[in-house]
């Protein structure tokens, strides 16, 4: 194993000397799967190619954005056009209004949108706005949800922090952390208890309505409805972090799927079409609390950057076509059926969970409903599964605490190949159990 990735191994050694851990985001480290990260040369449709020339079927989608696959011609065309005009002006362009209009169109809960440069910035700003608007300090966050690395939200966070077993982070002051109250996902009583104790101090609840950053877990029936009611009753804001789920689970995100109007929504990933973008959005009276109209300050030199806006806009224009979501659902369903059949036939202790085109194969025999359930998964077994899938030419997120993504570029044959690889790998692991 590994001989066919000599160049990656060398590139990693070199990177480690000048970049902490050799990666610019911990989620890219392969430490949990006991491998060196794979260095990428290029992407094309459903495939990634590493610098050693190996080809992989991709289920990471750059962690979500590449819903159309790599290098969709419509997006590349717009980027090329913009390149000729200039890459940044620090002044308004019409593209920004156009993309905001699209988001407003697809999200009934959204009247106004402010563009930023990452999902982290989006949630950080949304939290500041929620606090400023309500005049309250405390935030409720759900265990295992990841909302970027802003101080207030880096408490019991998912994704890379969960993979590395980091509960909080040095550098986040105790005073900041204590304003964030963490409760388990899918647990109504825990939220009720917090409101009973702190009711008038709670600025809002932020959540991934369907989680991706502790693996894919959907809300139990009634849970989201309950959150909407209890926040409204207590004058707190309901904040949907749709950085991952926005334009992914449906054109109108999880809020369309569960028919709930949050007060604030955050976006990222897909809305940048592969460029660095984030956004926070919501009802007019809340969004008008942001500078320059309102007192809550938030700014950005490269916010609404024309290259990023072009990539995002071209992507969202493709997603206007609702048929895309029917196609994604069909692909995802095919994969689900295949994986579940494999698990059943091999009597393998695994639990497959999927919402739309996001899925996770959990290495546990029981149903996964929250972060504690994910933590009880067999990480060693996951790591072995991951490495074997890589050998089979299938590129997955290198952690049990992540979502896998299905892109539009995956063909029937690609899915069949993946299901067959899944069978062979599970069979091999089962024999070793
Ligand atoms: C990825 C993600 C973020 C952070 O976005 P970045 O662009 O990585 O800063 C925030 N929230 C959710 C739900 C995410 O999936």
XYZ file of C-alpha atoms and ligand atoms in Angstrom:
448
model
C 0.000 0.000 0.000
C 1.231 3.503 -0.695
C 3.881 2.766 -3.319
C 1.644 4.195 -5.999
C 1.521 7.457 -4.043
C 5.247 8.214 -3.823
C 4.912 11.785 -5.070
C 2.141 12.529 -2.562
C 4.301 11.176 0.260
C 7.183 13.402 -0.848
C 4.943 16.456 -1.260
C 3.554 15.894 2.230
C 7.040 15.730 3.801
C 7.862 19.021 2.103
C 4.583 20.652 3.148
C 4.961 19.557 6.777
C 8.098 21.677 7.074
C 6.346 24.932 6.251
C 2.642 24.333 6.963
C 1.336 23.082 10.346
C 0.572 19.400 9.805
C 1.195 19.927 6.098
C -2.413 20.995 5.550
C -4.298 24.283 5.548
C -7.331 22.728 7.229
C -7.233 19.911 9.812
C -10.116 18.139 8.045
C -7.649 17.391 5.225
C -5.263 15.547 7.515
C -5.416 11.772 7.142
C -4.259 11.115 10.707
C -7.531 9.440 11.745
C -7.132 6.949 8.906
C -3.403 6.501 9.533
C -2.287 7.619 6.098
C -0.563 10.573 4.500
C -2.924 12.954 2.730
C -3.213 12.592 -1.030
C -2.055 15.611 -3.031
C -4.386 16.516 -5.847
C -3.388 17.460 -9.358
C -6.809 18.083 -10.890
C -10.499 17.300 -10.858
C -12.700 16.383 -13.787
C -16.419 15.641 -13.543
C -16.814 12.878 -10.941
C -13.071 12.215 -10.687
C -10.070 13.487 -8.777
C -6.502 12.832 -9.971
C -3.546 12.870 -7.599
C -0.025 14.025 -8.437
C 1.038 10.386 -8.951
C -1.558 10.060 -11.695
C -4.027 7.887 -9.717
C -7.710 8.357 -10.487
C -10.412 8.420 -7.795
C -14.184 8.574 -7.855
C -14.921 11.486 -5.567
C -17.422 11.576 -2.691
C -15.984 14.644 -0.944
C -16.968 17.308 -3.485
C -14.441 19.660 -1.902
C -16.505 19.129 1.303
C -19.740 20.033 -0.429
C -19.416 22.832 -2.975
C -18.864 20.741 -6.120
C -22.453 19.550 -6.436
C -22.207 19.777 -10.248
C -18.922 17.854 -10.319
C -15.497 19.302 -11.073
C -15.075 22.040 -13.672
C -18.664 22.436 -14.871
C -18.376 24.282 -18.227
C -20.959 26.953 -17.316
C -18.970 27.954 -14.240
C -15.576 27.853 -15.960
C -16.925 30.028 -18.787
C -18.092 32.736 -16.367
C -14.795 32.655 -14.479
C -12.864 33.106 -17.717
C -15.041 36.060 -18.704
C -14.541 37.704 -15.320
C -10.800 37.085 -15.429
C -10.562 39.406 -18.413
C -12.396 42.175 -16.537
C -10.535 41.946 -13.260
C -10.465 39.810 -10.128
C -11.328 42.341 -7.422
C -12.490 45.936 -7.212
C -13.574 46.492 -3.611
C -16.636 48.248 -5.028
C -20.161 46.981 -5.780
C -20.897 44.937 -8.910
C -24.270 43.901 -10.295
C -23.330 40.245 -9.896
C -23.691 40.597 -6.118
C -27.291 41.788 -6.417
C -28.097 39.034 -8.876
C -26.862 36.246 -6.596
C -28.612 37.811 -3.583
C -31.845 37.937 -5.601
C -31.512 34.242 -6.416
C -31.036 33.315 -2.770
C -33.996 35.488 -1.737
C -36.080 33.768 -4.447
C -35.333 30.249 -3.228
C -35.541 30.949 0.513
C -38.887 32.407 1.671
C -37.378 33.181 5.100
C -34.732 35.395 3.511
C -35.283 39.048 2.529
C -31.676 40.235 2.552
C -28.255 38.646 2.162
C -24.774 39.769 3.203
C -21.848 38.082 1.444
C -18.666 37.146 3.302
C -15.678 34.934 2.423
C -16.250 31.703 4.329
C -18.801 29.729 6.291
C -16.900 30.586 9.452
C -17.338 34.287 8.812
C -21.007 33.738 8.038
C -21.846 31.992 11.325
C -19.604 34.297 13.352
C -21.404 37.317 11.910
C -24.836 35.732 12.331
C -24.097 35.110 16.009
C -22.931 38.703 16.491
C -26.059 39.922 14.752
C -28.314 37.684 16.857
C -26.678 39.034 20.007
C -26.816 42.628 18.815
C -30.407 42.382 17.648
C -31.771 40.670 20.765
C -29.475 42.431 23.238
C -28.734 39.020 24.783
C -25.443 37.170 25.205
C -26.031 33.419 25.354
C -26.138 31.056 22.401
C -27.376 27.485 22.340
C -25.342 25.142 20.180
C -25.876 21.466 19.539
C -23.226 18.915 20.400
C -21.294 17.697 17.357
C -22.534 20.460 15.075
C -19.765 22.408 13.386
C -20.196 26.056 12.511
C -16.692 27.012 11.485
C -13.940 28.012 13.882
C -15.281 31.257 15.386
C -14.531 31.417 19.120
C -18.145 31.264 20.338
C -18.852 28.163 18.274
C -15.718 26.144 18.870
C -17.243 24.251 21.774
C -18.036 20.543 21.355
C -17.696 21.103 17.628
C -17.895 18.462 14.920
C -15.785 17.891 11.798
C -11.997 18.091 12.262
C -12.351 19.020 15.947
C -14.394 15.837 16.538
C -12.006 13.739 14.451
C -9.063 14.949 16.515
C -11.016 14.638 19.778
C -10.792 18.365 20.569
C -13.619 19.362 22.930
C -12.839 23.040 23.167
C -9.776 24.896 21.957
C -6.983 26.633 23.816
C -7.205 30.299 22.868
C -10.980 30.432 23.282
C -11.376 32.243 26.587
C -13.489 30.775 29.344
C -15.685 33.863 29.276
C -16.453 33.335 25.600
C -17.040 29.590 25.951
C -19.394 30.059 28.892
C -21.817 32.074 26.762
C -22.237 29.013 24.548
C -24.550 26.395 26.013
C -24.203 22.988 24.431
C -27.056 20.480 24.313
C -27.346 17.109 22.534
C -28.891 17.026 19.060
C -32.410 15.566 18.823
C -33.111 16.126 22.516
C -36.063 18.428 23.270
C -35.889 18.223 27.065
C -32.317 19.496 27.107
C -33.358 22.621 25.197
C -36.407 23.144 27.425
C -34.199 22.944 30.479
C -31.840 25.631 29.154
C -34.749 27.957 28.393
C -36.243 27.389 31.831
C -32.952 28.355 33.410
C -31.727 31.138 31.099
C -34.814 32.087 29.034
C -34.353 35.852 28.753
C -30.572 35.592 28.246
C -30.684 33.399 25.133
C -29.961 35.273 21.894
C -30.556 32.235 19.734
C -30.069 28.611 18.827
C -27.715 27.724 16.007
C -27.773 24.296 14.407
C -27.092 22.227 11.349
C -30.736 21.264 10.693
C -29.398 18.057 9.156
C -25.936 17.427 10.490
C -23.013 16.706 8.232
C -20.095 17.484 10.494
C -20.609 14.542 12.827
C -21.694 12.425 9.897
C -25.178 12.663 8.449
C -27.971 12.686 11.027
C -31.443 14.027 10.369
C -33.830 15.559 12.903
C -36.321 13.263 14.635
C -39.962 14.013 13.721
C -41.118 17.212 15.446
C -37.661 18.298 16.601
C -37.177 21.242 14.230
C -40.789 22.351 14.774
C -40.150 22.298 18.487
C -37.037 24.489 18.100
C -39.015 26.982 16.020
C -41.731 27.203 18.674
C -39.543 27.453 21.740
C -37.280 30.140 20.241
C -40.260 32.216 19.145
C -41.888 31.863 22.568
C -38.733 33.065 24.297
C -37.821 35.895 21.920
C -34.675 34.074 20.766
C -33.602 33.685 17.144
C -33.543 30.383 15.308
C -30.395 30.212 13.187
C -30.087 27.518 10.541
C -26.513 26.924 9.561
C -27.085 25.819 5.984
C -23.468 26.224 4.904
C -23.524 22.545 3.974
C -27.240 21.822 3.463
C -28.161 24.999 1.559
C -28.824 24.214 -2.140
C -27.707 20.661 -1.298
C -30.671 18.875 0.293
C -33.088 20.886 -1.824
C -32.870 24.155 -3.719
C -34.320 25.807 -0.622
C -32.100 23.801 1.739
C -33.205 22.035 4.897
C -35.721 24.819 5.525
C -37.567 23.804 2.369
C -37.349 20.127 3.281
C -38.767 20.606 6.801
C -40.974 23.614 5.942
C -39.544 25.836 8.668
C -38.657 29.510 8.439
C -35.608 30.302 10.571
C -34.869 33.902 11.562
C -31.337 33.789 10.200
C -29.649 31.425 7.770
C -26.001 30.983 6.943
C -24.639 29.740 3.644
C -21.302 28.829 2.111
C -19.862 25.944 0.116
C -22.262 25.542 -2.871
C -23.087 29.269 -3.119
C -19.425 29.879 -3.980
C -19.350 27.230 -6.699
C -15.872 26.186 -5.547
C -14.615 29.675 -4.693
C -14.273 30.951 -1.086
C -17.703 32.367 -0.164
C -20.060 32.550 2.772
C -23.254 34.489 3.426
C -25.664 35.248 6.210
C -29.225 36.134 5.506
C -32.628 36.589 7.033
C -35.653 38.742 7.666
C -35.414 42.397 6.630
C -35.711 43.915 10.115
C -32.918 41.702 11.447
C -30.589 42.127 8.461
C -31.107 45.903 8.537
C -29.489 45.813 11.950
C -26.161 45.308 10.118
C -23.850 48.219 9.162
C -24.066 50.533 7.270
C -27.854 50.722 8.004
C -27.667 49.271 11.486
C -25.252 49.294 14.420
C -23.835 45.736 14.204
C -20.492 46.047 12.439
C -19.245 43.543 9.888
C -17.082 44.180 6.830
C -14.819 42.477 4.270
C -12.178 43.629 1.761
C -12.880 40.741 -0.591
C -16.539 40.166 0.311
C -18.699 39.730 -2.782
C -15.534 39.193 -4.799
C -16.471 39.150 -8.502
C -14.699 35.856 -9.312
C -16.385 34.146 -6.373
C -19.754 35.695 -7.219
C -19.505 34.534 -10.854
C -18.739 30.949 -9.820
C -21.535 31.000 -7.244
C -24.065 32.615 -9.527
C -23.337 30.217 -12.409
C -23.745 27.278 -10.014
C -26.992 28.568 -8.502
C -28.375 29.245 -11.987
C -27.861 25.572 -12.808
C -29.596 24.627 -9.573
C -32.638 26.689 -10.560
C -33.621 23.578 -12.479
C -35.456 21.529 -9.854
C -34.939 18.357 -11.914
C -31.362 18.360 -10.678
C -32.584 17.471 -7.203
C -34.698 14.622 -8.569
C -31.601 13.322 -10.351
C -29.443 13.653 -7.244
C -32.099 11.860 -5.203
C -32.215 8.982 -7.715
C -28.434 8.604 -7.626
C -28.354 8.773 -3.843
C -31.185 6.269 -3.538
C -29.390 3.842 -5.826
C -26.261 4.084 -3.699
C -28.269 3.670 -0.496
C -30.008 0.534 -1.793
C -26.684 -0.929 -2.897
C -24.884 -0.208 0.366
C -27.785 -1.444 2.500
C -27.993 -4.655 0.480
C -24.262 -5.205 1.014
C -24.575 -4.625 4.754
C -27.506 -7.008 4.993
C -25.971 -9.753 2.854
C -22.700 -9.666 4.756
C -24.436 -9.127 8.114
C -21.947 -6.321 8.630
C -22.256 -4.203 11.809
C -22.802 -0.871 10.027
C -25.545 1.752 9.885
C -26.154 3.684 6.678
C -27.751 7.100 6.990
C -28.732 9.448 4.192
C -30.635 12.689 3.687
C -30.779 13.802 0.039
C -27.348 13.641 -1.552
C -25.515 13.521 1.809
C -24.745 10.195 3.469
C -22.559 8.506 6.072
C -21.753 4.869 6.635
C -21.428 4.561 10.411
C -19.420 1.666 11.805
C -21.887 0.677 14.478
C -24.759 -1.791 14.470
C -27.198 0.598 16.163
C -29.141 3.594 14.927
C -27.215 6.878 15.088
C -29.201 9.828 16.487
C -26.623 12.113 18.072
C -22.960 12.849 18.712
C -22.580 10.258 21.477
C -23.804 7.574 19.067
C -21.200 8.639 16.500
C -18.477 8.616 19.120
C -19.315 4.995 19.893
C -18.557 3.967 16.292
C -15.566 1.740 15.566
C -13.016 4.293 14.334
C -10.388 1.624 13.587
C -12.817 -0.206 11.376
C -13.722 3.045 9.638
C -10.030 3.750 9.028
C -9.520 0.281 7.505
C -12.606 0.793 5.344
C -11.316 4.155 4.181
C -7.884 2.834 3.224
C -9.349 -0.089 1.315
C -11.763 2.181 -0.547
C -8.833 4.409 -1.550
C -7.080 1.322 -2.920
C -10.252 0.616 -4.882
C -10.086 4.124 -6.351
C -12.862 5.655 -4.244
C -12.090 8.922 -2.451
C -14.097 9.435 0.768
C -13.818 11.976 3.594
C -11.013 10.688 5.860
C -13.123 10.678 9.025
C -16.159 8.951 10.500
C -17.348 12.411 11.608
C -18.060 13.715 8.106
C -20.676 13.625 5.373
C -20.142 12.015 1.968
C -21.539 13.893 -1.014
C -23.052 12.757 -4.270
C -22.484 15.050 -7.214
C -24.448 15.330 -10.396
C -21.392 14.117 -12.312
C -21.596 10.573 -10.889
C -22.927 8.187 -13.545
C -24.869 4.941 -13.046
C -21.652 3.036 -13.797
C -19.746 5.115 -11.246
C -22.344 4.251 -8.609
C -22.296 0.556 -9.540
C -18.518 0.589 -9.257
C -18.763 2.199 -5.809
C -21.369 -0.297 -4.584
C -19.211 -3.187 -5.833
C -16.130 -1.741 -4.098
C -18.132 -1.288 -0.910
C -19.149 -4.967 -1.062
C -15.606 -6.236 -1.615
C -14.150 -4.065 1.140
C -16.845 -4.912 3.703
C -16.438 -8.609 2.842
C -12.706 -8.396 3.418
C -13.151 -6.502 6.724
C -15.831 -8.926 7.871
C -13.422 -11.832 7.414
C -10.934 -9.997 9.644
C -13.469 -9.060 12.359
C -18.128 23.984 6.345
C -19.051 24.479 7.343
C -18.827 25.684 8.013
C -17.560 26.460 7.865
O -17.379 26.957 6.580
P -15.892 27.377 6.133
O -16.090 27.928 4.763
O -15.079 26.120 6.169
O -15.404 28.382 7.095
C -19.798 26.158 8.863
N -20.942 25.474 9.060
C -21.186 24.300 8.438
C -22.475 23.605 8.687
C -20.249 23.762 7.578
O -20.485 22.585 7.004
